[in-house]
Every structure is written in structure tokens, then in C-alpha cells.
Coordinates of C-alpha atoms and ligand atoms in Angstrom, one line a residue:
M1 CA 17.6 -6.7 21.0
V2 CA 14.4 -6.8 19.1
T3 CA 12.4 -9.9 19.9
T4 CA 8.9 -10.9 20.6
S5 CA 8.6 -13.1 23.7
M6 CA 5.8 -15.4 24.6
S7 CA 4.6 -16.4 27.9
E8 CA 2.5 -19.4 28.8
R9 CA 2.0 -18.4 32.4
T10 CA -1.1 -16.6 31.7
A11 CA -4.1 -17.6 29.6
P12 CA -4.5 -16.6 26.9
M13 CA -0.9 -16.8 25.7
T14 CA 0.7 -13.4 25.3
F15 CA 3.7 -11.8 23.6
A16 CA 5.7 -8.8 24.4
V17 CA 6.6 -5.8 22.2
I18 CA 10.2 -4.9 22.9
N19 CA 11.8 -1.5 22.1
P20 CA 14.6 -2.5 19.6
A21 CA 17.0 0.2 20.8
T22 CA 16.6 -0.1 24.6
G23 CA 15.4 -3.7 25.1
A24 CA 12.6 -2.3 27.3
E25 CA 9.2 -4.0 27.2
V26 CA 6.7 -1.6 25.8
G27 CA 3.6 -3.8 26.3
T28 CA 2.1 -7.3 26.2
H29 CA -0.7 -8.5 24.1
P30 CA -2.8 -11.6 23.8
I31 CA -2.2 -14.2 21.0
H32 CA -5.6 -14.4 19.5
T33 CA -6.8 -17.6 17.9
G34 CA -9.2 -18.6 15.1
A35 CA -12.0 -18.8 17.7
D36 CA -11.4 -15.2 18.7
I37 CA -11.5 -14.1 15.1
A38 CA -14.7 -16.1 14.5
E39 CA -16.4 -14.2 17.3
R40 CA -15.2 -10.8 15.9
L41 CA -16.4 -11.8 12.4
S42 CA -20.0 -12.5 13.5
Q43 CA -20.1 -9.2 15.4
A44 CA -18.6 -7.4 12.4
R45 CA -21.3 -8.8 10.1
L46 CA -24.1 -7.4 12.2
A47 CA -22.3 -4.0 12.6
Q48 CA -21.6 -3.8 8.9
R49 CA -25.3 -3.8 8.0
W50 CA -25.7 -0.8 10.3
W51 CA -22.7 0.9 8.8
A52 CA -23.9 0.4 5.2
D53 CA -27.3 1.9 6.2
Q54 CA -25.5 5.1 7.4
G55 CA -24.9 6.0 3.7
F56 CA -22.0 8.1 2.5
A57 CA -22.9 11.2 4.5
G58 CA -23.3 9.3 7.8
R59 CA -20.1 7.5 7.3
K60 CA -18.3 10.7 6.5
R61 CA -19.6 12.3 9.7
I62 CA -18.3 9.4 11.8
M63 CA -15.0 9.2 10.1
T64 CA -14.5 13.0 10.5
R65 CA -15.1 12.7 14.2
W66 CA -12.4 9.9 14.2
I67 CA -9.8 12.2 12.5
R68 CA -10.5 15.0 15.0
W69 CA -10.0 12.7 17.9
L70 CA -6.8 11.3 16.5
A71 CA -5.5 14.8 15.7
A72 CA -6.2 15.9 19.3
H73 CA -4.3 12.8 20.7
C74 CA -1.4 12.8 18.3
E75 CA 1.2 13.1 21.0
E76 CA 0.0 9.8 22.6
I77 CA 0.3 7.9 19.3
Y78 CA 3.7 9.5 18.5
E79 CA 5.1 8.3 21.8
L80 CA 3.7 4.8 21.3
G81 CA 5.1 4.6 17.7
H82 CA 8.4 5.8 19.0
Q83 CA 8.6 3.4 21.9
E84 CA 7.6 0.3 20.0
T85 CA 10.0 0.7 17.0
A86 CA 12.5 3.3 18.3
R87 CA 12.0 5.5 15.2
P88 CA 12.4 9.2 15.5
I89 CA 9.2 11.0 16.3
A90 CA 9.5 12.9 13.0
D91 CA 9.1 9.6 11.1
V92 CA 6.1 8.6 13.2
Q93 CA 4.6 12.0 12.6
M94 CA 5.0 11.8 8.9
E95 CA 3.2 8.4 8.6
F96 CA 0.5 9.7 11.0
V97 CA -0.3 12.7 8.8
A98 CA -0.3 10.6 5.7
G99 CA -2.8 8.2 7.4
L100 CA -5.1 11.1 8.5
E101 CA -5.1 12.4 4.9
D102 CA -6.3 9.1 3.6
V103 CA -9.1 9.0 6.1
R104 CA -10.1 12.5 5.2
W105 CA -9.9 11.9 1.4
T106 CA -11.7 8.6 1.3
A107 CA -14.6 9.9 3.5
A108 CA -14.9 13.0 1.4
H109 CA -14.8 11.2 -2.0
A110 CA -16.5 7.9 -1.4
R111 CA -19.9 9.1 -2.8
R112 CA -18.4 10.5 -6.0
V113 CA -16.5 7.4 -6.7
L114 CA -18.9 4.6 -5.5
A115 CA -22.4 5.9 -5.7
P116 CA -24.7 4.5 -8.4
R117 CA -24.3 6.1 -11.8
R118 CA -26.4 5.9 -15.0
V119 CA -24.7 4.3 -18.0
S120 CA -25.8 3.8 -21.6
P121 CA -27.6 0.4 -22.0
G122 CA -26.4 0.2 -25.6
L123 CA -28.4 0.0 -28.8
A124 CA -29.5 -3.6 -28.5
M125 CA -31.1 -2.9 -25.1
L126 CA -32.2 0.6 -25.6
N127 CA -35.5 0.1 -23.8
F128 CA -33.6 -0.4 -20.6
A129 CA -32.0 1.9 -18.0
A130 CA -28.7 0.8 -16.6
D131 CA -27.0 1.7 -13.3
V132 CA -23.6 0.7 -12.0
S133 CA -22.8 0.9 -8.3
H134 CA -20.0 -0.2 -6.1
E135 CA -21.2 -2.2 -3.1
P136 CA -19.3 -2.9 0.2
L137 CA -17.9 -6.5 0.3
G138 CA -18.8 -7.0 3.9
V139 CA -15.9 -7.6 6.4
I140 CA -12.3 -6.9 5.4
G141 CA -9.3 -8.5 7.1
L142 CA -6.4 -6.1 7.3
I143 CA -2.9 -7.5 8.1
T144 CA -0.2 -4.8 8.5
P145 CA 3.6 -4.6 8.9
W146 CA 5.6 -2.9 11.6
N147 CA 7.5 -0.3 9.6
V148 CA 4.7 2.2 9.0
P149 CA 2.4 0.7 11.7
I150 CA 0.1 3.7 12.0
Y151 CA -0.2 4.6 8.4
T152 CA -0.9 1.1 7.1
V153 CA -3.7 0.6 9.6
L154 CA -5.2 4.1 9.0
S155 CA -5.0 3.8 5.3
G156 CA -6.4 0.3 5.0
M157 CA -9.2 1.1 7.5
A158 CA -10.0 4.4 5.6
C159 CA -10.6 2.7 2.3
A160 CA -12.5 -0.2 3.7
L161 CA -14.7 1.9 6.0
A162 CA -15.5 4.7 3.5
A163 CA -16.6 2.0 1.1
G164 CA -19.1 0.7 3.7
N165 CA -17.2 -2.4 5.1
A166 CA -16.4 -3.6 8.6
V167 CA -12.8 -4.3 9.4
I168 CA -10.8 -6.7 11.5
V169 CA -7.1 -5.6 11.9
K170 CA -4.2 -7.8 12.7
P171 CA -1.2 -5.4 13.3
S172 CA 2.4 -6.6 13.3
E173 CA 3.5 -8.3 16.5
L174 CA 6.4 -5.8 16.5
S175 CA 4.0 -2.8 16.7
A176 CA 0.9 -4.3 18.1
G177 CA 0.2 -1.4 20.6
A178 CA 0.1 1.3 17.8
G179 CA -2.2 -0.8 15.7
A180 CA -4.5 -1.5 18.6
F181 CA -4.5 2.2 19.6
V182 CA -5.6 3.2 16.1
V183 CA -8.4 0.7 16.0
E184 CA -9.6 1.6 19.5
S185 CA -9.5 5.3 18.7
F186 CA -12.4 4.8 16.3
Y187 CA -14.6 4.0 19.3
R188 CA -13.1 6.6 21.6
A189 CA -14.2 9.1 18.9
N190 CA -17.5 7.4 18.3
P191 CA -18.7 5.5 21.4
D192 CA -22.2 5.0 19.9
V193 CA -21.1 3.0 16.9
P194 CA -22.2 -0.7 17.2
A195 CA -19.4 -2.9 18.7
G196 CA -17.4 -4.9 16.2
L197 CA -17.6 -2.6 13.2
V198 CA -13.8 -2.3 13.7
S199 CA -11.8 -4.6 15.8
H200 CA -8.3 -6.0 16.1
V201 CA -6.7 -9.2 16.9
T202 CA -3.1 -9.5 18.1
G203 CA -0.6 -12.3 17.7
L204 CA 2.2 -13.7 15.5
G205 CA 2.0 -15.2 12.0
E206 CA -0.4 -17.9 13.1
T207 CA -3.0 -15.3 14.0
G208 CA -2.6 -13.7 10.6
A209 CA -3.0 -17.0 8.9
A210 CA -6.2 -17.7 10.9
L211 CA -7.6 -14.3 9.7
C212 CA -6.8 -15.4 6.1
R213 CA -8.8 -18.6 6.6
S214 CA -11.6 -17.0 8.7
G215 CA -14.1 -16.3 5.9
V216 CA -13.6 -12.5 5.7
D217 CA -14.8 -11.1 2.4
K218 CA -11.4 -9.7 1.4
L219 CA -8.0 -9.8 2.9
A220 CA -5.8 -6.8 2.5
F221 CA -2.2 -7.6 3.3
T222 CA 0.8 -5.3 3.6
G223 CA 4.2 -7.0 4.3
S224 CA 7.0 -9.0 2.8
V225 CA 6.9 -11.1 -0.4
P226 CA 7.4 -14.4 1.3
T227 CA 4.5 -13.7 3.8
G228 CA 2.4 -12.4 0.9
R229 CA 2.8 -15.8 -0.9
R230 CA 1.6 -17.6 2.3
V231 CA -1.3 -15.2 2.7
M232 CA -2.4 -15.7 -0.9
A233 CA -2.2 -19.5 -0.5
A234 CA -4.2 -19.5 2.7
C235 CA -6.9 -17.2 1.2
A236 CA -7.1 -19.5 -1.9
E237 CA -8.6 -22.2 0.4
R238 CA -11.9 -20.2 0.6
L239 CA -11.4 -18.2 -2.6
T240 CA -11.0 -15.1 -0.4
P241 CA -9.8 -12.2 -2.7
V242 CA -6.6 -10.5 -1.7
V243 CA -4.8 -7.2 -2.0
L244 CA -1.1 -7.6 -1.7
E245 CA 1.1 -4.6 -0.9
L246 CA 4.6 -6.1 -0.8
G247 CA 8.2 -5.1 -0.9
G248 CA 10.2 -3.1 -3.4
K249 CA 13.7 -2.4 -4.7
D250 CA 12.9 1.2 -5.8
A251 CA 15.3 2.8 -8.3
T252 CA 16.1 6.5 -9.0
I253 CA 17.4 7.6 -12.4
V254 CA 19.7 10.7 -12.5
A255 CA 19.9 12.1 -16.0
T256 CA 22.6 14.5 -17.3
D257 CA 20.2 17.4 -17.1
A258 CA 19.2 16.7 -13.5
D259 CA 19.4 19.2 -10.6
L260 CA 22.2 17.2 -9.1
D261 CA 22.1 18.8 -5.7
A262 CA 18.3 18.2 -5.4
A263 CA 18.7 14.7 -6.6
A264 CA 21.5 13.9 -4.1
K265 CA 19.6 15.4 -1.2
A266 CA 16.4 13.5 -2.1
V267 CA 18.1 10.0 -2.6
V268 CA 19.9 10.4 0.7
W269 CA 16.7 11.0 2.5
G270 CA 14.8 8.4 0.5
A271 CA 17.5 5.7 1.3
F272 CA 18.0 6.4 5.0
F273 CA 14.7 7.6 6.5
N274 CA 13.2 5.0 8.8
A275 CA 16.7 3.3 8.7
G276 CA 15.9 2.3 5.1
Q277 CA 13.1 0.1 6.4
A278 CA 10.5 1.5 4.0
C279 CA 8.8 -0.4 1.1
V280 CA 9.3 2.6 -1.1
G281 CA 12.8 3.6 0.1
V282 CA 15.3 4.4 -2.5
E283 CA 17.6 1.3 -2.7
R284 CA 19.2 1.8 -6.1
V285 CA 20.4 4.8 -8.1
Y286 CA 21.4 4.8 -11.8
V287 CA 23.4 7.9 -12.7
V288 CA 24.6 8.8 -16.2
R289 CA 28.4 8.7 -16.5
E290 CA 28.8 12.3 -17.5
V291 CA 27.4 13.6 -14.1
R292 CA 28.5 10.6 -12.0
D293 CA 31.5 12.1 -10.1
R294 CA 29.8 15.4 -9.3
F295 CA 26.7 13.5 -8.1
L296 CA 28.8 11.1 -5.9
G297 CA 30.5 14.0 -4.3
L298 CA 27.1 15.6 -3.4
V299 CA 25.7 12.3 -2.1
H300 CA 28.8 11.7 0.1
G301 CA 28.4 15.2 1.5
Y302 CA 24.8 14.7 2.5
A303 CA 25.1 11.1 3.6
E304 CA 27.9 11.7 6.0
Q305 CA 25.7 14.0 8.0
V306 CA 23.1 11.2 8.5
T307 CA 23.3 9.6 11.9
A308 CA 21.7 6.5 13.4
G309 CA 20.7 6.4 17.1
I310 CA 18.0 6.8 19.7
E311 CA 19.0 10.2 20.9
D312 CA 17.2 13.4 19.9
G313 CA 18.4 14.7 16.6
A314 CA 19.4 11.2 15.2
S315 CA 18.3 10.8 11.6
Y316 CA 17.0 7.3 12.1
G317 CA 16.7 4.5 14.6
P318 CA 17.8 0.8 14.9
M319 CA 17.1 -2.2 12.7
I320 CA 13.9 -3.8 14.0
T321 CA 14.9 -7.5 14.2
P322 CA 18.2 -9.5 14.3
G323 CA 17.0 -11.2 11.1
Q324 CA 16.7 -7.8 9.3
L325 CA 20.2 -6.9 10.5
E326 CA 21.5 -10.2 9.0
T327 CA 20.0 -9.4 5.6
V328 CA 21.7 -5.9 5.6
K329 CA 25.0 -7.5 6.6
R330 CA 24.7 -10.2 3.9
H331 CA 24.0 -7.6 1.2
I332 CA 27.0 -5.4 2.2
D333 CA 29.3 -8.4 2.2
A334 CA 27.9 -9.7 -1.1
A335 CA 28.4 -6.3 -2.8
L336 CA 31.9 -5.6 -1.4
S337 CA 33.2 -9.1 -2.2
A338 CA 31.9 -8.7 -5.8
G339 CA 34.0 -5.6 -6.3
A340 CA 31.8 -2.7 -5.3
T341 CA 33.4 0.4 -3.8
A342 CA 32.3 1.8 -0.5
L343 CA 31.7 5.5 -0.9
L344 CA 30.6 5.7 2.7
G345 CA 30.6 3.1 5.5
G346 CA 31.0 -0.7 4.8
H347 CA 31.3 -3.8 7.0
D348 CA 32.0 -1.6 10.1
S349 CA 28.7 0.2 9.7
V350 CA 26.8 -2.7 11.2
R351 CA 26.8 -2.1 14.9
P352 CA 23.8 -3.7 16.4
P353 CA 21.1 -2.7 16.8
Y354 CA 22.1 0.1 14.4
V355 CA 23.4 0.1 10.8
H356 CA 25.1 3.4 10.0
P357 CA 24.7 4.8 6.5
V358 CA 26.3 2.8 3.7
V359 CA 26.7 4.0 0.2
L360 CA 28.1 1.4 -2.3
V361 CA 29.1 2.2 -5.8
D362 CA 29.2 0.0 -9.0
V363 CA 27.6 -3.1 -7.6
P364 CA 27.2 -5.9 -10.2
E365 CA 23.6 -6.1 -11.4
D366 CA 23.2 -9.8 -10.6
N367 CA 24.4 -9.3 -7.0
A368 CA 21.9 -10.1 -4.2
A369 CA 22.3 -6.6 -3.0
V370 CA 20.8 -5.4 -6.3
T371 CA 18.2 -8.1 -6.9
E372 CA 16.7 -8.6 -3.4
E373 CA 14.9 -6.1 -1.2
T374 CA 17.4 -5.0 1.5
F375 CA 15.1 -3.0 3.7
G376 CA 18.0 -1.3 5.4
P377 CA 20.1 1.9 5.2
I378 CA 22.2 1.0 2.2
L379 CA 22.2 3.0 -1.0
L380 CA 23.6 1.5 -4.2
I381 CA 24.7 3.8 -7.0
N382 CA 25.5 2.3 -10.4
T383 CA 26.9 4.1 -13.4
V384 CA 25.1 3.9 -16.8
T385 CA 26.0 5.2 -20.2
D386 CA 22.7 6.8 -20.9
V387 CA 19.0 7.0 -19.9
D388 CA 18.0 4.0 -21.9
E389 CA 20.4 1.8 -20.0
A390 CA 19.2 3.4 -16.7
I391 CA 15.5 2.6 -17.6
A392 CA 16.4 -1.0 -18.5
R393 CA 18.2 -1.5 -15.2
A394 CA 15.6 0.3 -13.1
N395 CA 13.0 -2.1 -14.6
G396 CA 15.3 -5.1 -14.2
T397 CA 14.2 -6.6 -10.9
A398 CA 11.2 -8.7 -10.1
F399 CA 9.7 -5.7 -8.1
G400 CA 7.8 -2.8 -9.3
L401 CA 6.6 -0.6 -6.4
G402 CA 8.1 2.9 -6.9
S403 CA 10.6 4.6 -9.1
S404 CA 11.8 8.2 -9.5
V405 CA 13.7 10.2 -12.1
F406 CA 15.6 13.5 -11.9
S407 CA 15.7 15.3 -15.3
R408 CA 14.9 19.0 -16.0
R409 CA 13.5 18.4 -19.5
H410 CA 12.7 14.7 -19.9
G411 CA 11.3 13.6 -16.6
A412 CA 7.8 12.8 -17.9
T413 CA 9.0 10.9 -20.9
I414 CA 11.4 8.8 -18.8
A415 CA 8.6 8.3 -16.1
R416 CA 6.3 6.7 -18.8
R417 CA 8.9 4.0 -19.5
L418 CA 9.3 2.9 -15.8
R419 CA 7.5 -0.2 -14.7
A420 CA 6.3 0.7 -11.2
G421 CA 3.0 1.5 -9.4
G422 CA 4.2 4.9 -8.5
V423 CA 6.7 7.2 -10.2
T424 CA 8.0 10.5 -9.0
V425 CA 9.7 13.1 -11.1
N426 CA 12.3 15.4 -9.5
A427 CA 11.6 14.1 -6.0
V428 CA 11.3 10.7 -4.4
L429 CA 8.3 8.7 -3.3
S430 CA 6.0 11.7 -3.1
F431 CA 3.0 9.8 -4.4
V432 CA 2.8 8.0 -1.0
G433 CA 1.6 11.3 0.6
M434 CA -1.2 11.9 -1.9
P435 CA -4.5 10.3 -0.9
S436 CA -6.0 11.0 -4.4
V437 CA -3.6 8.8 -6.3
P438 CA -3.6 5.0 -6.1
F439 CA -0.8 3.2 -4.3
G440 CA 0.4 -0.3 -5.0
G441 CA 2.8 -2.3 -7.1
V442 CA 3.3 -4.6 -10.0
G443 CA 5.3 -7.9 -10.3
E444 CA 6.5 -9.1 -6.9
S445 CA 5.5 -5.8 -5.3
G446 CA 2.0 -7.2 -5.3
F447 CA -1.3 -6.1 -6.8
G448 CA -4.4 -4.2 -5.9
R449 CA -4.5 -0.6 -4.7
F450 CA -4.9 1.5 -1.6
H451 CA -6.1 5.1 -1.6
G452 CA -7.3 7.1 -4.6
E453 CA -10.4 6.1 -6.5
D454 CA -8.9 2.6 -7.2
G455 CA -8.3 2.2 -3.5
L456 CA -11.9 2.8 -2.7
R457 CA -13.2 0.5 -5.4
E458 CA -10.7 -2.2 -4.2
F459 CA -13.0 -2.7 -1.2
T460 CA -16.2 -3.1 -3.2
Y461 CA -17.8 -5.2 -5.8
A462 CA -19.3 -3.7 -8.9
R463 CA -23.0 -4.2 -9.3
S464 CA -25.0 -3.6 -12.5
T465 CA -28.7 -2.9 -12.0
V466 CA -30.7 -2.7 -15.2
R467 CA -34.4 -1.9 -15.5
K468 CA -36.8 -2.5 -18.4
R469 CA -38.6 0.8 -19.2
F470 CA -40.8 -0.3 -22.1
A471 CA -41.5 -3.1 -24.5
L472 CA -39.8 -2.9 -27.9
G473 CA -42.3 -5.0 -29.8
P474 CA -40.4 -8.1 -31.0
E475 CA -38.7 -9.2 -27.8
V476 CA -35.4 -11.0 -28.2
Q477 CA -35.6 -12.5 -24.7
E478 CA -38.9 -14.3 -25.3
F479 CA -40.2 -17.4 -27.1
P480 CA -41.2 -18.0 -29.8
R481 CA -38.6 -16.5 -32.0
T482 CA -40.2 -14.9 -35.0
A483 CA -39.1 -14.1 -38.5
E484 CA -39.8 -10.4 -37.7
Q485 CA -37.5 -10.5 -34.8
Y486 CA -34.8 -12.0 -37.0
D487 CA -35.2 -9.2 -39.6
V488 CA -35.1 -6.5 -36.9
V489 CA -31.8 -7.8 -35.5
R490 CA -30.4 -8.3 -39.1
Q491 CA -31.3 -4.7 -39.8
M492 CA -29.7 -3.5 -36.7
I493 CA -26.4 -5.4 -37.4
R494 CA -26.4 -3.8 -40.9
V495 CA -26.9 -0.3 -39.6
R496 CA -24.6 -0.5 -36.6
Y497 CA -21.6 -2.5 -38.0
E498 CA -21.7 -3.0 -41.8
R499 CA -22.4 0.6 -42.8
R500 CA -20.0 2.1 -40.2
L501 CA -17.2 -0.2 -41.3
R502 CA -17.8 0.7 -44.9
K503 CA -17.6 4.4 -44.0
Q504 CA -14.3 3.8 -42.2
K505 CA -12.8 2.2 -45.3
Ligands
NAD601 P1 6.1 -9.5 7.4 O1 5.7 -10.1 6.1 O2 7.1 -10.2 8.2 O3 4.8 -9.3 8.3 C1 3.6 -8.6 7.9 C2 2.4 -9.1 8.7 O4 2.1 -10.4 8.3 C3 2.6 -9.1 10.2 O5 1.4 -8.6 10.8 C4 2.8 -10.6 10.5 O6 2.4 -11.0 11.8 C5 1.8 -11.2 9.5 N1 2.1 -12.6 9.1 C6 3.3 -13.3 9.3 N2 3.1 -14.6 8.8 C7 1.8 -14.6 8.4 C8 1.1 -15.7 7.8 N3 1.6 -16.9 7.5 N4 -0.2 -15.4 7.4 C9 -0.7 -14.2 7.6 N5 -0.1 -13.2 8.2 C10 1.2 -13.4 8.6 O7 6.5 -8.0 7.1 P2 7.1 -6.9 8.1 O8 8.5 -7.3 8.4 O9 6.2 -6.5 9.2 O10 7.2 -5.6 7.1 C11 8.2 -5.4 6.2 C12 7.8 -5.8 4.8 O11 6.6 -5.1 4.4 C13 8.9 -5.3 3.8 O12 9.1 -6.3 2.8 C14 8.2 -4.0 3.2 O13 8.7 -3.7 1.9 C15 6.8 -4.4 3.2 N6 5.9 -3.3 3.1 C16 5.2 -3.0 2.0 C17 4.4 -1.9 2.0 C18 3.6 -1.6 0.7 O14 2.6 -0.8 0.9 N7 3.9 -2.2 -0.4 C19 4.3 -1.0 3.1 C20 5.1 -1.3 4.2 C21 5.9 -2.4 4.2

């Protein structure tokens, strides 16, 4: 059973992380309070000034040492990630590599993206020089989920640190050890860095809420939509800006000219890796009628080879909490009682703590299984008459995190019509592994971006610095206002707007 347990025997209060497959206790952690966060915040403010003074090159050097240390200790982190969430080592490894790539990319590109650059001051202010820079915000609060517990901590820390900020991390209570390990690894690699530049607090939702209200300069949250709403409300009390990376209901479109075998293989992996507990997991497929039967045959063939379990060779592990199991069960029940057909699995697939692969076909579009995030190993495949219908349905939920399309000739055209933060053509969710592209959603999948240039800028504020180089003669920003000044501005308006407009006609 997957639970957190609290103990009041010791002070401070603690909670345990339990392996969801074996029930074994993996570790205990303190429940930190607002007072603990306040202490870390004042230390972080001091350390952040030192960090900002290191400049892009200094920060890159330190972050590179961090990556090297992590790479050399990868087995330790794989084991911890595996024990806490019972996911196969291969899944842990995949998120670890993606996280390392984000650290490497942000450290290498921060100067290019954020350093001051000269821009035109415009005709009206041509006696000025103008620079735009992106300055660190100060201290970032980072609240992370359990399902990619290493990647979300690494990726958030990478953007925040490369942009010159300090960070306080609150990892999920279900994977607190992995989160703490990643934060502490920064100091193991760099023992000389001032204390408090990066720190973590552990605890349940209340600790996260306290971080939202602590006065950090920005709160970057990754997690579910309901918690995201609470985070935004708590942050509003101090007008703390937020990044929200929330859930999804990602759709894949299979067109008539798709490589059906590649599409079937990809959606089976996209739906079932991590037991479907992935924000960008493939939850829905829209296949055009002409190729539907062949596609279903291929999906069935690949999906029946997928196995759930803890033993070596299992494709994926257990559901993380009883609550998550209930959601999956509810969606299977809702879809089947509304007339969907089970291509693979069904009610019997739910055998706690595992849910064995389920593929359901022709589920009504207004069914909870289609409209809500399932976050479990269920793949829904619906038939459409053409690509236009597929696009309308893919865009038809409140979410907009990822989407994908399989089409040999029209992939790019279809991709442009999909409302999602990340779109993949002829593969699924590949943008997640690319540190150079922004990652984030629209609609109820949230707003703001991690990684890529936008991800770096997300953790800064834009500052304009303008410098007067010489006096123009009649100054518009001085009293008294003169007739000469009026004439000069009048003349300028004539040259810049009236004549140009006349030419355009
Ligand atoms: P969750 O929302 O239950 O918890 C996420 C974090 O929020 C945890 O650290 C938790 O302790 C904390 N928290 C809980 N209540 C809080 C409160 N009131 N104030 C502040 N913090 C609070 O999510 P989860 O179950 O850990 O993760 C699964 C969800 O995360 C899914 O919906 C998934 O789609 C989403 N997710 C999104 C992304 C993305 O990048 N868009 C990535 C991974 C997971």
C-alpha cells in the first residue's frame, strides 16, 4: 500500500516514504514548517547575492561540477528513485538523463539568452542608448510532484540557478528522498558554495502551502490541477508570481498516411511507461476510420506484451496511491458502462497495487475517461471520419499540455492546428527530452515555461537601462515647453507617420 505515515513521537513531526509495491519503509523525513522556511529564505537571500556576483561563467563552472558529480553517482539515485516509487530503473534513468541535459543546456546558454543586449531607442529618443537585461528574481520556491521526482527538481533548479537565483525545493512527500538527494548533491559537488543557495524542505501539502506564503520571489509548481489552483490562490496573498506545470490529457492523431506500425508502437509506450503516471502520457488516440482496424490490431499486439510488476523486466510499476488507483478504476467503469469496447484488459486489470494495461475503444467524448486526466495505464482509442474531426477532438478538453500526430505528408500542417504547449510529429512526447525547447501547457495544463530560452527568462525580470548620450537641442522632457519644440515634434510626426502612410496607399 502506498501511504505516507506521520509520527508525533519525535520532534519535529516526521512522515515516512513507503515503497508502493513492497510496503517497505524507504525513509523518514521531517515535516517542515513556515518557521523552517523563513530561516532558509533569509539564508538564501544572502547566498543569492554571492551567486549573482559569480556571473554566467562562474555559475556555469559550478553547475558543470554538479552534473559531473551526479553522473558519477547515478546508481545511487537510480536505486533511491526505484525504491521510493517502485518504477523500473529504466524509467528513473530516462528522467535523470533529461534532467542532466537541462542543467547542461541552461548553464551553457544563460549568457546568450539573458545577458544585456543593445536595442534601438527609437526615433523619438535617438540621443539615448538602450540596453535590455534579464535579472534574477531572487529566491525561487520549487514544488515538485512524485512521478518524475528527479527530473522536475533538476529541471526547475537548472533554470532558476542558471538565471542567477537561489532555490528552496519542496519535493513530493511520496518521493522526498530523491528530491533531497538532488538538492544535497549540489553541495557535495560544490562544498565551497555559501550555505542556503539551494535548500529543501520536506513535508505534506501544508509545507508546500507555507512555501507559497513565505515571500519567495516566484513559485514554480509542478503537480495536479486542483493543487495548482490552491498554489495560485496562496501565492496571490503576497502577489507572488507563479509558474504552473499541471496535468494533461494528451492526444495522438493517426492519419490515413501514417506509418501505422510506428504509431502503434509509440502510443503503447506513451500510454504505459511509468504506469501511465506521466503528465505528457498518451491518454487518447484519434484514428481515421480507413486505417482503424489495422491500427487496432497493431496496438493490441504491442500492448499485450506490456507487463506491470516489480520484478526485473516488468514494463512498469504500481500505482502510487490508493487514490490514484480509484481514479483509474472509476474511468474504466465509466467508459465500459457507457458502451466502450475493451480491446485489452478491463475491470479485471485493476489488481492493487498494479493496473495491468487497458485499451478501450470508442469511448463517448463526454465521458469522464475522456474529459478528465486519468494518470494511469489506460489508452483510449476513438475513431474519426477525417483529420479535421481528429483535430477538433484532440483540442476538445480543458487541457493543452502535449499532442502528437502520425502522418507521412501532413504532420507539420496538422501540428500547427493543435492547441498544446508541445507537439510531436511521427513520435510521442519527444519535446520533453529537448532542453532547447520550452516546456509547458495552455488551458488547465498551466502557464509559464521550463527549459529552453523561455524557461530561463521565466526566472528573471526584464530590466531596461537607457542612457542619455547627448542633448538634442529642444528637450521634450524639460520645462518650459517651447514653440520650437512643438514644431520639431510636429515635423517628426509628419516624416515618420504621414508620409509613410501615404506611400503605403
Ligand atoms: P500533487 O498536486 O498531488 O502534488 C504536487 C506537490 O504539491 C507535492 O509536493 C505536494 O506536497 C504539494 N502540495 C500539495 N498540496 C499543496 C498545497 N496546498 N500547497 C502547495 N503545495 C501543495 O501532484 P502529484 O500527485 O505529486 O503529481 C501528479 C500530477 O502532477 C499529475 O496531475 C501530473 O499530470 C502533474 N505533473 C505535471 C507535470 C508538468 O510538467 N506539467 C509534470 C509532472 C507531473
